Amino acid sequence: MKNDPMSRHCPIVYAMDRIGGKWKMPLIWLIHQYPGVRYGQIRKAYAGITNTVLTRALQELEQDGLIRRVDFEEVPPRVEYHLTGKGKAAVPAVLAITDWGREQMEADGKRPLLAVIEEEK
């Protein structure tokens, strides 16, 4: 976070430091919709994200206390992602932005596409 007063004291800047960027809100939404989602399922749902970017976004969400990574220490590796209390508290904001985005897409004649990963659960 920057050191200027706006960055240090603005709730919007503070929130966006945690959930902003291209992939963090979609990840929060996906983990909310599919608790226990696995890394491969996330990659399949969001095919446009690279491994590096996905790993970094998940690590940042975990460091900020929004998600919990559960490693089952199995071979082959099995890891699941869950929202924490902080992450669940962010869901209403993410859903509000989702609704706004859906309205804008429809107004622009675009069809929203939601990832479906349930067949792998």
PDB file of C-alpha atoms in Angstrom:
ATOM      1  CA  MET A   1       0.000   0.000   0.000  1.00  0.00           C
ATOM      2  CA  LYS A   2       1.274   3.461  -0.829  1.00  0.00           C
ATOM      3  CA  ASN A   3       2.302   5.861   1.909  1.00  0.00           C
ATOM      4  CA  ASP A   4       0.140   8.853   0.952  1.00  0.00           C
ATOM      5  CA  PRO A   5      -2.810   9.799   3.226  1.00  0.00           C
ATOM      6  CA  MET A   6      -5.430   8.704   0.676  1.00  0.00           C
ATOM      7  CA  SER A   7      -3.950   5.220   0.468  1.00  0.00           C
ATOM      8  CA  ARG A   8      -3.550   4.901   4.227  1.00  0.00           C
ATOM      9  CA  HIS A   9      -7.013   6.152   5.189  1.00  0.00           C
ATOM     10  CA  CYS A  10      -9.376   5.445   2.297  1.00  0.00           C
ATOM     11  CA  PRO A  11     -11.563   2.350   2.880  1.00  0.00           C
ATOM     12  CA  ILE A  12     -11.979   1.835  -0.870  1.00  0.00           C
ATOM     13  CA  VAL A  13      -8.221   1.773  -1.444  1.00  0.00           C
ATOM     14  CA  TYR A  14      -7.809  -0.538   1.559  1.00  0.00           C
ATOM     15  CA  ALA A  15     -10.467  -2.935   0.250  1.00  0.00           C
ATOM     16  CA  MET A  16      -9.143  -2.874  -3.303  1.00  0.00           C
ATOM     17  CA  ASP A  17      -5.646  -3.696  -2.035  1.00  0.00           C
ATOM     18  CA  ARG A  18      -7.175  -6.940  -0.773  1.00  0.00           C
ATOM     19  CA  ILE A  19      -9.824  -7.879  -3.345  1.00  0.00           C
ATOM     20  CA  GLY A  20      -8.896  -5.750  -6.356  1.00  0.00           C
ATOM     21  CA  GLY A  21      -7.209  -6.864  -9.519  1.00  0.00           C
ATOM     22  CA  LYS A  22      -8.497  -8.974 -12.354  1.00  0.00           C
ATOM     23  CA  TRP A  23      -8.842 -12.319 -10.565  1.00  0.00           C
ATOM     24  CA  LYS A  24      -9.384 -11.886  -6.813  1.00  0.00           C
ATOM     25  CA  MET A  25     -13.113 -11.111  -6.889  1.00  0.00           C
ATOM     26  CA  PRO A  26     -13.842 -13.906  -9.381  1.00  0.00           C
ATOM     27  CA  LEU A  27     -11.884 -16.264  -7.105  1.00  0.00           C
ATOM     28  CA  ILE A  28     -13.840 -15.167  -4.039  1.00  0.00           C
ATOM     29  CA  TRP A  29     -17.082 -15.677  -5.979  1.00  0.00           C
ATOM     30  CA  LEU A  30     -16.026 -19.147  -7.185  1.00  0.00           C
ATOM     31  CA  ILE A  31     -14.884 -20.302  -3.740  1.00  0.00           C
ATOM     32  CA  HIS A  32     -18.146 -18.965  -2.290  1.00  0.00           C
ATOM     33  CA  GLN A  33     -20.191 -20.879  -4.886  1.00  0.00           C
ATOM     34  CA  TYR A  34     -18.105 -24.054  -4.627  1.00  0.00           C
ATOM     35  CA  PRO A  35     -16.631 -24.440  -1.106  1.00  0.00           C
ATOM     36  CA  GLY A  36     -13.728 -26.858  -1.217  1.00  0.00           C
ATOM     37  CA  VAL A  37     -12.951 -26.102  -4.855  1.00  0.00           C
ATOM     38  CA  ARG A  38      -9.603 -27.480  -6.007  1.00  0.00           C
ATOM     39  CA  TYR A  39      -6.824 -25.764  -7.940  1.00  0.00           C
ATOM     40  CA  GLY A  40      -7.467 -27.707 -11.154  1.00  0.00           C
ATOM     41  CA  GLN A  41     -11.161 -26.867 -11.024  1.00  0.00           C
ATOM     42  CA  ILE A  42     -10.324 -23.179 -10.678  1.00  0.00           C
ATOM     43  CA  ARG A  43      -7.994 -23.415 -13.693  1.00  0.00           C
ATOM     44  CA  LYS A  44     -10.744 -25.096 -15.687  1.00  0.00           C
ATOM     45  CA  ALA A  45     -13.342 -22.504 -14.667  1.00  0.00           C
ATOM     46  CA  TYR A  46     -11.043 -19.574 -15.467  1.00  0.00           C
ATOM     47  CA  ALA A  47      -9.051 -20.879 -18.409  1.00  0.00           C
ATOM     48  CA  GLY A  48      -7.595 -17.428 -19.117  1.00  0.00           C
ATOM     49  CA  ILE A  49      -5.558 -17.292 -15.913  1.00  0.00           C
ATOM     50  CA  THR A  50      -1.956 -18.512 -15.891  1.00  0.00           C
ATOM     51  CA  ASN A  51      -0.587 -20.791 -13.181  1.00  0.00           C
ATOM     52  CA  THR A  52       1.684 -18.010 -11.926  1.00  0.00           C
ATOM     53  CA  VAL A  53      -1.097 -15.431 -11.663  1.00  0.00           C
ATOM     54  CA  LEU A  54      -3.528 -17.904 -10.072  1.00  0.00           C
ATOM     55  CA  THR A  55      -0.973 -19.057  -7.515  1.00  0.00           C
ATOM     56  CA  ARG A  56      -0.080 -15.467  -6.628  1.00  0.00           C
ATOM     57  CA  ALA A  57      -3.744 -14.411  -6.295  1.00  0.00           C
ATOM     58  CA  LEU A  58      -4.552 -17.407  -4.079  1.00  0.00           C
ATOM     59  CA  GLN A  59      -1.482 -16.742  -1.918  1.00  0.00           C
ATOM     60  CA  GLU A  60      -2.416 -13.068  -1.505  1.00  0.00           C
ATOM     61  CA  LEU A  61      -6.011 -13.939  -0.610  1.00  0.00           C
ATOM     62  CA  GLU A  62      -4.697 -16.427   1.939  1.00  0.00           C
ATOM     63  CA  GLN A  63      -2.168 -13.935   3.373  1.00  0.00           C
ATOM     64  CA  ASP A  64      -4.929 -11.337   3.729  1.00  0.00           C
ATOM     65  CA  GLY A  65      -7.039 -13.882   5.617  1.00  0.00           C
ATOM     66  CA  LEU A  66      -9.822 -14.144   3.023  1.00  0.00           C
ATOM     67  CA  ILE A  67      -9.359 -17.796   2.074  1.00  0.00           C
ATOM     68  CA  ARG A  68      -8.050 -20.910   3.768  1.00  0.00           C
ATOM     69  CA  ARG A  69      -5.978 -23.459   1.887  1.00  0.00           C
ATOM     70  CA  VAL A  70      -6.511 -27.023   3.112  1.00  0.00           C
ATOM     71  CA  ASP A  71      -3.713 -29.417   2.149  1.00  0.00           C
ATOM     72  CA  PHE A  72      -4.649 -33.048   2.705  1.00  0.00           C
ATOM     73  CA  GLU A  73      -1.003 -34.122   2.355  1.00  0.00           C
ATOM     74  CA  GLU A  74      -1.906 -36.950   0.003  1.00  0.00           C
ATOM     75  CA  VAL A  75      -0.288 -38.361  -3.106  1.00  0.00           C
ATOM     76  CA  PRO A  76      -1.321 -37.193  -5.601  1.00  0.00           C
ATOM     77  CA  PRO A  77      -1.633 -33.795  -3.889  1.00  0.00           C
ATOM     78  CA  ARG A  78      -5.121 -32.688  -2.903  1.00  0.00           C
ATOM     79  CA  VAL A  79      -5.703 -29.086  -1.867  1.00  0.00           C
ATOM     80  CA  GLU A  80      -9.035 -27.351  -1.328  1.00  0.00           C
ATOM     81  CA  TYR A  81      -9.887 -23.685  -0.909  1.00  0.00           C
ATOM     82  CA  HIS A  82     -12.495 -22.286   1.481  1.00  0.00           C
ATOM     83  CA  LEU A  83     -13.553 -18.771   2.444  1.00  0.00           C
ATOM     84  CA  THR A  84     -12.715 -17.599   5.953  1.00  0.00           C
ATOM     85  CA  GLY A  85     -14.999 -15.349   7.992  1.00  0.00           C
ATOM     86  CA  LYS A  86     -13.266 -12.351   6.415  1.00  0.00           C
ATOM     87  CA  GLY A  87     -13.779 -13.837   2.968  1.00  0.00           C
ATOM     88  CA  LYS A  88     -17.452 -14.498   3.650  1.00  0.00           C
ATOM     89  CA  ALA A  89     -17.811 -10.880   4.793  1.00  0.00           C
ATOM     90  CA  ALA A  90     -16.527  -9.762   1.361  1.00  0.00           C
ATOM     91  CA  VAL A  91     -19.124 -11.840  -0.525  1.00  0.00           C
ATOM     92  CA  PRO A  92     -21.950  -9.240  -0.458  1.00  0.00           C
ATOM     93  CA  ALA A  93     -19.632  -6.668  -2.064  1.00  0.00           C
ATOM     94  CA  VAL A  94     -18.483  -9.188  -4.682  1.00  0.00           C
ATOM     95  CA  LEU A  95     -22.084 -10.204  -5.426  1.00  0.00           C
ATOM     96  CA  ALA A  96     -23.121  -6.540  -5.770  1.00  0.00           C
ATOM     97  CA  ILE A  97     -20.344  -5.995  -8.313  1.00  0.00           C
ATOM     98  CA  THR A  98     -21.351  -9.246 -10.041  1.00  0.00           C
ATOM     99  CA  ASP A  99     -24.944  -8.037 -10.355  1.00  0.00           C
ATOM    100  CA  TRP A 100     -23.800  -4.651 -11.653  1.00  0.00           C
ATOM    101  CA  GLY A 101     -21.480  -6.331 -14.171  1.00  0.00           C
ATOM    102  CA  ARG A 102     -24.248  -8.661 -15.363  1.00  0.00           C
ATOM    103  CA  GLU A 103     -26.585  -5.691 -15.896  1.00  0.00           C
ATOM    104  CA  GLN A 104     -23.909  -3.838 -17.860  1.00  0.00           C
ATOM    105  CA  MET A 105     -23.134  -6.871 -20.014  1.00  0.00           C
ATOM    106  CA  GLU A 106     -26.802  -7.402 -20.828  1.00  0.00           C
ATOM    107  CA  ALA A 107     -27.239  -3.691 -21.607  1.00  0.00           C
ATOM    108  CA  ASP A 108     -24.297  -3.998 -24.007  1.00  0.00           C
ATOM    109  CA  GLY A 109     -25.841  -7.071 -25.650  1.00  0.00           C
ATOM    110  CA  LYS A 110     -23.336  -9.509 -24.151  1.00  0.00           C
ATOM    111  CA  ARG A 111     -24.286 -12.782 -22.534  1.00  0.00           C
ATOM    112  CA  PRO A 112     -22.743 -13.511 -19.121  1.00  0.00           C
ATOM    113  CA  LEU A 113     -21.022 -16.873 -18.904  1.00  0.00           C
ATOM    114  CA  LEU A 114     -20.719 -18.560 -15.523  1.00  0.00           C
ATOM    115  CA  ALA A 115     -18.290 -21.435 -15.041  1.00  0.00           C
ATOM    116  CA  VAL A 116     -19.799 -24.790 -14.124  1.00  0.00           C
ATOM    117  CA  ILE A 117     -17.496 -27.217 -12.340  1.00  0.00           C
ATOM    118  CA  GLU A 118     -19.914 -29.337 -10.347  1.00  0.00           C
ATOM    119  CA  GLU A 119     -19.419 -32.461 -12.450  1.00  0.00           C
ATOM    120  CA  GLU A 120     -15.898 -32.725 -11.009  1.00  0.00           C
ATOM    121  CA  LYS A 121     -17.014 -32.518  -7.377  1.00  0.00           C
TER     122      LYS A 121
END
